[in-house]
Amino acid sequence: MSIQSNLQEIKSAISPHVKLVAISKTHPVDIIMEAYNSGQRVFGENKVQEMVSKHEVMPKDIEWHLVGHLQSNKVKYIAPFVSLIHSVDSLKLLTVIDKEAEKVGRVIDCLLQIHIAMEETKFGLSSEELDELLSNQEFKQLKNVRIVGFMGMATFTDNVEHIRREFKFLKDLFKNIKERHFFRNDYFRELSMGMSSDYTVAIEEGSTMVRAGSSIFGVRDYSLK
Ligand SMILES: *Cc1c(COP(=O)(O)O)cnc(C)c1O
């Protein structure tokens, strides 16, 4: 299957209101350009350096999303151009993003990454940590970041009902937090959930953004790096 037909297949499976973020990590520019030439404009990377080098050489109408764990000392490299950071998991990181955004005269959209999987290894805030962050006075003073929603990664399992429960949990949390902290803010509306293996379940549970890599570009070969 070609990249173009893979994209068409996913687009026809998701509603037009759901944004498709093509996760292009590990893939070279010429392959990513095939997706671009098929009309795709939103791409996601999980490493800062890789995203910066691709941004430099690729067309400037691309929306770049950072989906991987972000280290504070690397924020400055993406602050001038990043469209959305999906993986904010601490007030410290958010404060650094705010500072770097201010330096370049921007307001950077961010998602708070919530821990929804059983696995210990996945990053993200617990509900308690989320409450703490949102009620922190320091958070309320940040002017150059905008929290537009949540991101979550479900457990890697074949058990669809298990995955569904985790996505439902995130959606419920989203509704609850929207009422308590963002009820007047229309921009708080994104739920980034669903990858190649589970995006259909994620959409059924209210996802507004799916992050698909291998179902567009094929399996990743990390040995090339
Ligand atoms: C790699 C990655 C994806 C895409 O994974 P696929 O299974 O290839 O669709 C989505 N989200 C994050 C955070 C990733 O790191």
CSV table of C-alpha atoms in Angstrom, one decimal, residues 75 78-80 82-85 97 100-101 104 106-110 144-147:
chain,number,residue,atom,x,y,z
A,75,VAL,CA,12.2,23.7,24.6
A,78,ILE,CA,11.2,24.3,19.0
A,79,ALA,CA,9.6,27.4,20.6
A,80,PRO,CA,9.8,29.5,17.4
A,82,VAL,CA,6.0,24.3,17.1
A,83,SER,CA,2.2,24.2,16.7
A,84,LEU,CA,1.2,22.0,19.6
A,85,ILE,CA,3.1,20.1,22.4
A,97,ILE,CA,7.7,26.6,27.6
A,100,GLU,CA,10.7,30.5,25.8
A,101,ALA,CA,7.4,31.4,24.1
A,104,VAL,CA,9.9,34.7,20.7
A,106,ARG,CA,4.3,33.6,20.9
A,107,VAL,CA,1.6,31.8,22.8
A,108,ILE,CA,2.3,28.1,22.5
A,109,ASP,CA,-0.6,25.6,22.6
A,110,CYS,CA,-0.1,22.6,24.9
A,144,ASN,CA,2.5,32.5,26.9
A,145,VAL,CA,1.1,29.0,27.1
A,146,ARG,CA,-2.5,27.8,26.5
A,147,ILE,CA,-3.8,24.5,27.7
